[in-house]
């Protein structure tokens, strides 16, 4: 029901935690683009078949996608979302990985970057505002490098619910209202 209400009000994208949640939305007739934030290797094939868009956060995960597409090519281009490591220290491409990442993407035109994103680790804490601004600047620098090397545009997003409230400079092309819903 939430997805239907959001679609009615014109949201551009939905995001789910796991592929099975995205599959439920597809079965319910939701046609909006759906980003899957916790992409398990075992779910990649099903995600491609159902036009769910995986988060890719490492060269290893990108390699799994490349191998899958080489073994059984998709009929259409596969849209992905690149997660960048900007200071949260969980998942995401490090700045040192960008050249290799871009080289792989340039070699596989069937994989298209729909968005580049990161997560503000402490946007809700006023004592961490300087750290959050460093994250935003790091994200801008890294995503600018990706944009300079890809021949097509993509969305950029880093602002989570707290970021939306406190850091308008982090809006870029899209924001992610999660817990704020």
JSON list of C-alpha atoms in Angstrom, two decimals:
[
{"chain": "A", "resi": 1, "resn": "UNK", "atom": "CA", "xyz": [0.00, 0.00, 0.00]},
{"chain": "A", "resi": 2, "resn": "UNK", "atom": "CA", "xyz": [2.82, 2.41, 0.81]},
{"chain": "A", "resi": 3, "resn": "UNK", "atom": "CA", "xyz": [4.35, 1.83, -2.62]},
{"chain": "A", "resi": 4, "resn": "UNK", "atom": "CA", "xyz": [1.02, 2.53, -4.31]},
{"chain": "A", "resi": 5, "resn": "UNK", "atom": "CA", "xyz": [0.55, 5.76, -2.33]},
{"chain": "A", "resi": 6, "resn": "UNK", "atom": "CA", "xyz": [4.09, 6.88, -3.16]},
{"chain": "A", "resi": 7, "resn": "UNK", "atom": "CA", "xyz": [3.57, 6.07, -6.84]},
{"chain": "A", "resi": 8, "resn": "UNK", "atom": "CA", "xyz": [0.30, 8.03, -6.82]},
{"chain": "A", "resi": 9, "resn": "UNK", "atom": "CA", "xyz": [2.15, 11.04, -5.39]},
{"chain": "A", "resi": 10, "resn": "UNK", "atom": "CA", "xyz": [4.80, 10.89, -8.09]},
{"chain": "A", "resi": 11, "resn": "UNK", "atom": "CA", "xyz": [7.94, 9.51, -6.43]},
{"chain": "A", "resi": 12, "resn": "UNK", "atom": "CA", "xyz": [10.60, 8.62, -8.97]},
{"chain": "A", "resi": 13, "resn": "UNK", "atom": "CA", "xyz": [12.13, 5.58, -7.27]},
{"chain": "A", "resi": 14, "resn": "UNK", "atom": "CA", "xyz": [11.49, 3.04, -4.59]},
{"chain": "A", "resi": 15, "resn": "UNK", "atom": "CA", "xyz": [14.17, 1.33, -2.54]},
{"chain": "A", "resi": 16, "resn": "UNK", "atom": "CA", "xyz": [13.85, -1.93, -0.66]},
{"chain": "A", "resi": 17, "resn": "UNK", "atom": "CA", "xyz": [16.21, -3.74, 1.67]},
{"chain": "A", "resi": 18, "resn": "UNK", "atom": "CA", "xyz": [16.08, -7.15, -0.04]},
{"chain": "A", "resi": 19, "resn": "UNK", "atom": "CA", "xyz": [15.25, -8.57, -3.46]},
{"chain": "A", "resi": 20, "resn": "UNK", "atom": "CA", "xyz": [12.26, -10.57, -2.18]},
{"chain": "A", "resi": 21, "resn": "UNK", "atom": "CA", "xyz": [10.63, -7.29, -1.11]},
{"chain": "A", "resi": 22, "resn": "UNK", "atom": "CA", "xyz": [11.12, -5.92, -4.61]},
{"chain": "A", "resi": 23, "resn": "UNK", "atom": "CA", "xyz": [9.66, -9.12, -6.09]},
{"chain": "A", "resi": 24, "resn": "UNK", "atom": "CA", "xyz": [6.56, -8.70, -3.91]},
{"chain": "A", "resi": 25, "resn": "UNK", "atom": "CA", "xyz": [6.14, -5.16, -5.25]},
{"chain": "A", "resi": 26, "resn": "UNK", "atom": "CA", "xyz": [6.50, -6.37, -8.86]},
{"chain": "A", "resi": 27, "resn": "UNK", "atom": "CA", "xyz": [3.90, -9.11, -8.25]},
{"chain": "A", "resi": 28, "resn": "UNK", "atom": "CA", "xyz": [1.57, -6.44, -6.84]},
{"chain": "A", "resi": 29, "resn": "UNK", "atom": "CA", "xyz": [1.86, -4.49, -10.11]},
{"chain": "A", "resi": 30, "resn": "UNK", "atom": "CA", "xyz": [4.31, -1.77, -8.99]},
{"chain": "A", "resi": 31, "resn": "UNK", "atom": "CA", "xyz": [6.18, -0.60, -12.08]},
{"chain": "A", "resi": 32, "resn": "UNK", "atom": "CA", "xyz": [8.35, 2.15, -10.60]},
{"chain": "A", "resi": 33, "resn": "UNK", "atom": "CA", "xyz": [12.10, 1.62, -10.67]},
{"chain": "A", "resi": 34, "resn": "UNK", "atom": "CA", "xyz": [13.14, -0.34, -7.57]},
{"chain": "A", "resi": 35, "resn": "UNK", "atom": "CA", "xyz": [16.62, -0.19, -6.09]},
{"chain": "A", "resi": 36, "resn": "UNK", "atom": "CA", "xyz": [17.66, -3.14, -3.90]},
{"chain": "A", "resi": 37, "resn": "UNK", "atom": "CA", "xyz": [20.01, -2.07, -1.13]},
{"chain": "A", "resi": 38, "resn": "UNK", "atom": "CA", "xyz": [21.18, -5.47, 0.17]},
{"chain": "A", "resi": 39, "resn": "UNK", "atom": "CA", "xyz": [22.00, -7.37, -2.97]},
{"chain": "A", "resi": 40, "resn": "UNK", "atom": "CA", "xyz": [22.74, -11.03, -2.35]},
{"chain": "A", "resi": 41, "resn": "UNK", "atom": "CA", "xyz": [24.67, -12.92, -5.01]},
{"chain": "A", "resi": 42, "resn": "UNK", "atom": "CA", "xyz": [22.00, -15.61, -5.13]},
{"chain": "A", "resi": 43, "resn": "UNK", "atom": "CA", "xyz": [19.33, -13.02, -6.01]},
{"chain": "A", "resi": 44, "resn": "UNK", "atom": "CA", "xyz": [21.10, -11.31, -8.94]},
{"chain": "A", "resi": 45, "resn": "UNK", "atom": "CA", "xyz": [19.56, -13.48, -11.67]},
{"chain": "A", "resi": 46, "resn": "UNK", "atom": "CA", "xyz": [16.03, -13.01, -10.32]},
{"chain": "A", "resi": 47, "resn": "UNK", "atom": "CA", "xyz": [16.63, -9.28, -9.91]},
{"chain": "A", "resi": 48, "resn": "UNK", "atom": "CA", "xyz": [17.65, -8.91, -13.56]},
{"chain": "A", "resi": 49, "resn": "UNK", "atom": "CA", "xyz": [14.64, -10.92, -14.73]},
{"chain": "A", "resi": 50, "resn": "UNK", "atom": "CA", "xyz": [12.27, -8.73, -12.68]},
{"chain": "A", "resi": 51, "resn": "UNK", "atom": "CA", "xyz": [13.92, -5.39, -13.48]},
{"chain": "A", "resi": 52, "resn": "UNK", "atom": "CA", "xyz": [15.09, -4.79, -9.92]},
{"chain": "A", "resi": 53, "resn": "UNK", "atom": "CA", "xyz": [18.19, -2.63, -9.72]},
{"chain": "A", "resi": 54, "resn": "UNK", "atom": "CA", "xyz": [21.00, -3.89, -7.47]},
{"chain": "A", "resi": 55, "resn": "UNK", "atom": "CA", "xyz": [23.27, -1.86, -5.27]},
{"chain": "A", "resi": 56, "resn": "UNK", "atom": "CA", "xyz": [26.86, -2.67, -6.26]},
{"chain": "A", "resi": 57, "resn": "UNK", "atom": "CA", "xyz": [29.37, -1.82, -3.54]},
{"chain": "A", "resi": 58, "resn": "UNK", "atom": "CA", "xyz": [32.53, -3.74, -4.44]},
{"chain": "A", "resi": 59, "resn": "UNK", "atom": "CA", "xyz": [34.59, -4.94, -7.36]},
{"chain": "A", "resi": 60, "resn": "UNK", "atom": "CA", "xyz": [33.84, -8.51, -6.27]},
{"chain": "A", "resi": 61, "resn": "UNK", "atom": "CA", "xyz": [30.06, -7.96, -6.46]},
{"chain": "A", "resi": 62, "resn": "UNK", "atom": "CA", "xyz": [30.45, -6.21, -9.81]},
{"chain": "A", "resi": 63, "resn": "UNK", "atom": "CA", "xyz": [32.50, -9.20, -10.99]},
{"chain": "A", "resi": 64, "resn": "UNK", "atom": "CA", "xyz": [29.67, -11.54, -9.99]},
{"chain": "A", "resi": 65, "resn": "UNK", "atom": "CA", "xyz": [27.25, -9.49, -12.07]},
{"chain": "A", "resi": 66, "resn": "UNK", "atom": "CA", "xyz": [29.64, -9.45, -15.05]},
{"chain": "A", "resi": 67, "resn": "UNK", "atom": "CA", "xyz": [30.08, -13.24, -14.81]},
{"chain": "A", "resi": 68, "resn": "UNK", "atom": "CA", "xyz": [26.31, -13.77, -14.64]},
{"chain": "A", "resi": 69, "resn": "UNK", "atom": "CA", "xyz": [25.70, -11.57, -17.68]},
{"chain": "A", "resi": 70, "resn": "UNK", "atom": "CA", "xyz": [28.45, -13.29, -19.65]},
{"chain": "A", "resi": 71, "resn": "UNK", "atom": "CA", "xyz": [26.96, -16.71, -18.82]},
{"chain": "A", "resi": 72, "resn": "UNK", "atom": "CA", "xyz": [23.41, -15.67, -19.69]},
{"chain": "A", "resi": 73, "resn": "UNK", "atom": "CA", "xyz": [23.10, -12.24, -21.32]},
{"chain": "A", "resi": 74, "resn": "UNK", "atom": "CA", "xyz": [20.15, -10.06, -20.35]},
{"chain": "A", "resi": 75, "resn": "UNK", "atom": "CA", "xyz": [17.75, -8.92, -23.06]},
{"chain": "A", "resi": 76, "resn": "UNK", "atom": "CA", "xyz": [18.02, -5.32, -21.88]},
{"chain": "A", "resi": 77, "resn": "UNK", "atom": "CA", "xyz": [20.71, -3.26, -20.20]},
{"chain": "A", "resi": 78, "resn": "UNK", "atom": "CA", "xyz": [21.03, -3.89, -16.48]},
{"chain": "A", "resi": 79, "resn": "UNK", "atom": "CA", "xyz": [20.71, -0.81, -14.29]},
{"chain": "A", "resi": 80, "resn": "UNK", "atom": "CA", "xyz": [22.85, -0.68, -11.15]},
{"chain": "A", "resi": 81, "resn": "UNK", "atom": "CA", "xyz": [23.46, 1.71, -8.25]},
{"chain": "A", "resi": 82, "resn": "UNK", "atom": "CA", "xyz": [27.04, 2.28, -7.13]},
{"chain": "A", "resi": 83, "resn": "UNK", "atom": "CA", "xyz": [27.59, 2.76, -3.41]},
{"chain": "A", "resi": 84, "resn": "UNK", "atom": "CA", "xyz": [30.60, 4.90, -2.49]},
{"chain": "A", "resi": 85, "resn": "UNK", "atom": "CA", "xyz": [32.52, 4.72, 0.78]},
{"chain": "A", "resi": 86, "resn": "UNK", "atom": "CA", "xyz": [32.56, 8.28, 2.14]},
{"chain": "A", "resi": 87, "resn": "UNK", "atom": "CA", "xyz": [33.22, 7.66, 5.82]},
{"chain": "A", "resi": 88, "resn": "UNK", "atom": "CA", "xyz": [30.69, 5.22, 7.22]},
{"chain": "A", "resi": 89, "resn": "UNK", "atom": "CA", "xyz": [33.18, 2.34, 6.82]},
{"chain": "A", "resi": 90, "resn": "UNK", "atom": "CA", "xyz": [30.70, -0.41, 6.07]},
{"chain": "A", "resi": 91, "resn": "UNK", "atom": "CA", "xyz": [30.21, -1.01, 2.36]},
{"chain": "A", "resi": 92, "resn": "UNK", "atom": "CA", "xyz": [31.12, 0.96, -0.73]},
{"chain": "A", "resi": 93, "resn": "UNK", "atom": "CA", "xyz": [33.80, 1.62, -3.30]},
{"chain": "A", "resi": 94, "resn": "UNK", "atom": "CA", "xyz": [36.87, 3.35, -1.90]},
{"chain": "A", "resi": 95, "resn": "UNK", "atom": "CA", "xyz": [38.31, 6.22, -3.84]},
{"chain": "A", "resi": 96, "resn": "UNK", "atom": "CA", "xyz": [41.29, 4.02, -4.73]},
{"chain": "A", "resi": 97, "resn": "UNK", "atom": "CA", "xyz": [38.90, 1.57, -6.47]},
{"chain": "A", "resi": 98, "resn": "UNK", "atom": "CA", "xyz": [37.41, 4.10, -8.87]},
{"chain": "A", "resi": 99, "resn": "UNK", "atom": "CA", "xyz": [39.83, 3.65, -11.77]},
{"chain": "A", "resi": 100, "resn": "UNK", "atom": "CA", "xyz": [39.36, -0.13, -11.82]},
{"chain": "A", "resi": 101, "resn": "UNK", "atom": "CA", "xyz": [35.60, 0.24, -11.36]},
{"chain": "A", "resi": 102, "resn": "UNK", "atom": "CA", "xyz": [35.38, 2.64, -14.29]},
{"chain": "A", "resi": 103, "resn": "UNK", "atom": "CA", "xyz": [37.50, 0.39, -16.46]},
{"chain": "A", "resi": 104, "resn": "UNK", "atom": "CA", "xyz": [35.13, -2.55, -15.84]},
{"chain": "A", "resi": 105, "resn": "UNK", "atom": "CA", "xyz": [32.07, -0.39, -16.53]},
{"chain": "A", "resi": 106, "resn": "UNK", "atom": "CA", "xyz": [33.56, 0.93, -19.76]},
{"chain": "A", "resi": 107, "resn": "UNK", "atom": "CA", "xyz": [34.22, -2.65, -20.91]},
{"chain": "A", "resi": 108, "resn": "UNK", "atom": "CA", "xyz": [30.63, -3.78, -20.23]},
{"chain": "A", "resi": 109, "resn": "UNK", "atom": "CA", "xyz": [28.16, -1.47, -21.95]},
{"chain": "A", "resi": 110, "resn": "UNK", "atom": "CA", "xyz": [25.28, -3.78, -20.95]},
{"chain": "A", "resi": 111, "resn": "UNK", "atom": "CA", "xyz": [25.71, -2.55, -17.35]},
{"chain": "A", "resi": 112, "resn": "UNK", "atom": "CA", "xyz": [24.46, 1.00, -16.86]},
{"chain": "A", "resi": 113, "resn": "UNK", "atom": "CA", "xyz": [24.88, 3.13, -13.76]},
{"chain": "A", "resi": 114, "resn": "UNK", "atom": "CA", "xyz": [21.46, 4.46, -12.78]},
{"chain": "A", "resi": 115, "resn": "UNK", "atom": "CA", "xyz": [22.79, 6.22, -9.71]},
{"chain": "A", "resi": 116, "resn": "UNK", "atom": "CA", "xyz": [25.78, 6.79, -7.49]},
{"chain": "A", "resi": 117, "resn": "UNK", "atom": "CA", "xyz": [25.11, 7.14, -3.78]},
{"chain": "A", "resi": 118, "resn": "UNK", "atom": "CA", "xyz": [26.43, 6.99, -0.26]},
{"chain": "A", "resi": 119, "resn": "UNK", "atom": "CA", "xyz": [24.98, 7.21, 3.22]},
{"chain": "A", "resi": 120, "resn": "UNK", "atom": "CA", "xyz": [25.40, 9.98, 5.77]},
{"chain": "A", "resi": 121, "resn": "UNK", "atom": "CA", "xyz": [26.50, 8.15, 8.91]},
{"chain": "A", "resi": 122, "resn": "UNK", "atom": "CA", "xyz": [25.80, 10.88, 11.47]},
{"chain": "A", "resi": 123, "resn": "UNK", "atom": "CA", "xyz": [23.55, 13.47, 9.82]},
{"chain": "A", "resi": 124, "resn": "UNK", "atom": "CA", "xyz": [21.21, 13.34, 12.80]},
{"chain": "A", "resi": 125, "resn": "UNK", "atom": "CA", "xyz": [23.94, 14.44, 15.25]},
{"chain": "A", "resi": 126, "resn": "UNK", "atom": "CA", "xyz": [24.69, 18.20, 15.35]},
{"chain": "A", "resi": 127, "resn": "UNK", "atom": "CA", "xyz": [28.03, 17.42, 17.03]},
{"chain": "A", "resi": 128, "resn": "UNK", "atom": "CA", "xyz": [29.04, 15.54, 13.84]},
{"chain": "A", "resi": 129, "resn": "UNK", "atom": "CA", "xyz": [28.10, 18.24, 11.32]},
{"chain": "A", "resi": 130, "resn": "UNK", "atom": "CA", "xyz": [31.71, 18.77, 10.22]},
{"chain": "A", "resi": 131, "resn": "UNK", "atom": "CA", "xyz": [32.12, 15.04, 9.60]},
{"chain": "A", "resi": 132, "resn": "UNK", "atom": "CA", "xyz": [28.89, 15.03, 7.58]},
{"chain": "A", "resi": 133, "resn": "UNK", "atom": "CA", "xyz": [30.15, 17.93, 5.47]},
{"chain": "A", "resi": 134, "resn": "UNK", "atom": "CA", "xyz": [33.36, 15.98, 4.81]},
{"chain": "A", "resi": 135, "resn": "UNK", "atom": "CA", "xyz": [31.24, 13.02, 3.68]},
{"chain": "A", "resi": 136, "resn": "UNK", "atom": "CA", "xyz": [29.28, 15.27, 1.31]},
{"chain": "A", "resi": 137, "resn": "UNK", "atom": "CA", "xyz": [32.48, 16.75, -0.15]},
{"chain": "A", "resi": 138, "resn": "UNK", "atom": "CA", "xyz": [34.02, 13.29, -0.57]},
{"chain": "A", "resi": 139, "resn": "UNK", "atom": "CA", "xyz": [30.87, 12.07, -2.30]},
{"chain": "A", "resi": 140, "resn": "UNK", "atom": "CA", "xyz": [30.90, 15.05, -4.66]},
{"chain": "A", "resi": 141, "resn": "UNK", "atom": "CA", "xyz": [34.57, 14.53, -5.55]},
{"chain": "A", "resi": 142, "resn": "UNK", "atom": "CA", "xyz": [34.14, 10.80, -6.15]},
{"chain": "A", "resi": 143, "resn": "UNK", "atom": "CA", "xyz": [30.89, 11.07, -8.09]},
{"chain": "A", "resi": 144, "resn": "UNK", "atom": "CA", "xyz": [32.36, 13.90, -10.21]},
{"chain": "A", "resi": 145, "resn": "UNK", "atom": "CA", "xyz": [35.19, 11.56, -11.19]},
{"chain": "A", "resi": 146, "resn": "UNK", "atom": "CA", "xyz": [32.73, 8.87, -12.21]},
{"chain": "A", "resi": 147, "resn": "UNK", "atom": "CA", "xyz": [30.68, 11.41, -14.19]},
{"chain": "A", "resi": 148, "resn": "UNK", "atom": "CA", "xyz": [33.79, 12.59, -16.01]},
{"chain": "A", "resi": 149, "resn": "UNK", "atom": "CA", "xyz": [34.50, 9.07, -17.25]},
{"chain": "A", "resi": 150, "resn": "UNK", "atom": "CA", "xyz": [31.05, 7.76, -18.12]},
{"chain": "A", "resi": 151, "resn": "UNK", "atom": "CA", "xyz": [29.44, 8.86, -21.36]},
{"chain": "A", "resi": 152, "resn": "UNK", "atom": "CA", "xyz": [25.93, 9.17, -19.92]},
{"chain": "A", "resi": 153, "resn": "UNK", "atom": "CA", "xyz": [24.25, 10.90, -16.97]},
{"chain": "A", "resi": 154, "resn": "UNK", "atom": "CA", "xyz": [23.21, 9.22, -13.73]},
{"chain": "A", "resi": 155, "resn": "UNK", "atom": "CA", "xyz": [21.48, 10.28, -10.52]},
{"chain": "A", "resi": 156, "resn": "UNK", "atom": "CA", "xyz": [23.41, 11.20, -7.39]},
{"chain": "A", "resi": 157, "resn": "UNK", "atom": "CA", "xyz": [22.04, 10.82, -3.87]},
{"chain": "A", "resi": 158, "resn": "UNK", "atom": "CA", "xyz": [23.44, 10.87, -0.36]},
{"chain": "A", "resi": 159, "resn": "UNK", "atom": "CA", "xyz": [20.78, 12.58, 1.78]},
{"chain": "A", "resi": 160, "resn": "UNK", "atom": "CA", "xyz": [18.90, 10.21, 4.07]},
{"chain": "A", "resi": 161, "resn": "UNK", "atom": "CA", "xyz": [15.99, 11.35, 6.29]},
{"chain": "A", "resi": 162, "resn": "UNK", "atom": "CA", "xyz": [18.24, 13.28, 8.70]},
{"chain": "A", "resi": 163, "resn": "UNK", "atom": "CA", "xyz": [20.27, 14.66, 5.82]},
{"chain": "A", "resi": 164, "resn": "UNK", "atom": "CA", "xyz": [17.09, 15.98, 4.21]},
{"chain": "A", "resi": 165, "resn": "UNK", "atom": "CA", "xyz": [16.30, 17.89, 7.39]},
{"chain": "A", "resi": 166, "resn": "UNK", "atom": "CA", "xyz": [19.76, 19.29, 8.09]},
{"chain": "A", "resi": 167, "resn": "UNK", "atom": "CA", "xyz": [21.88, 19.40, 4.91]},
{"chain": "A", "resi": 168, "resn": "UNK", "atom": "CA", "xyz": [20.18, 20.86, 1.81]},
{"chain": "A", "resi": 169, "resn": "UNK", "atom": "CA", "xyz": [23.57, 20.94, 0.10]},
{"chain": "A", "resi": 170, "resn": "UNK", "atom": "CA", "xyz": [23.37, 17.12, 0.09]},
{"chain": "A", "resi": 171, "resn": "UNK", "atom": "CA", "xyz": [20.21, 16.90, -2.04]},
{"chain": "A", "resi": 172, "resn": "UNK", "atom": "CA", "xyz": [22.04, 16.45, -5.38]},
{"chain": "A", "resi": 173, "resn": "UNK", "atom": "CA", "xyz": [19.51, 14.77, -7.77]},
{"chain": "A", "resi": 174, "resn": "UNK", "atom": "CA", "xyz": [17.48, 12.70, -5.36]},
{"chain": "A", "resi": 175, "resn": "UNK", "atom": "CA", "xyz": [16.97, 12.16, -1.62]},
{"chain": "A", "resi": 176, "resn": "UNK", "atom": "CA", "xyz": [16.08, 9.00, 0.28]},
{"chain": "A", "resi": 177, "resn": "UNK", "atom": "CA", "xyz": [13.27, 9.39, 2.75]},
{"chain": "A", "resi": 178, "resn": "UNK", "atom": "CA", "xyz": [13.34, 6.11, 4.67]},
{"chain": "A", "resi": 179, "resn": "UNK", "atom": "CA", "xyz": [12.72, 6.25, 8.38]},
{"chain": "A", "resi": 180, "resn": "UNK", "atom": "CA", "xyz": [11.27, 9.72, 7.82]},
{"chain": "A", "resi": 181, "resn": "UNK", "atom": "CA", "xyz": [8.23, 8.10, 6.21]}
]
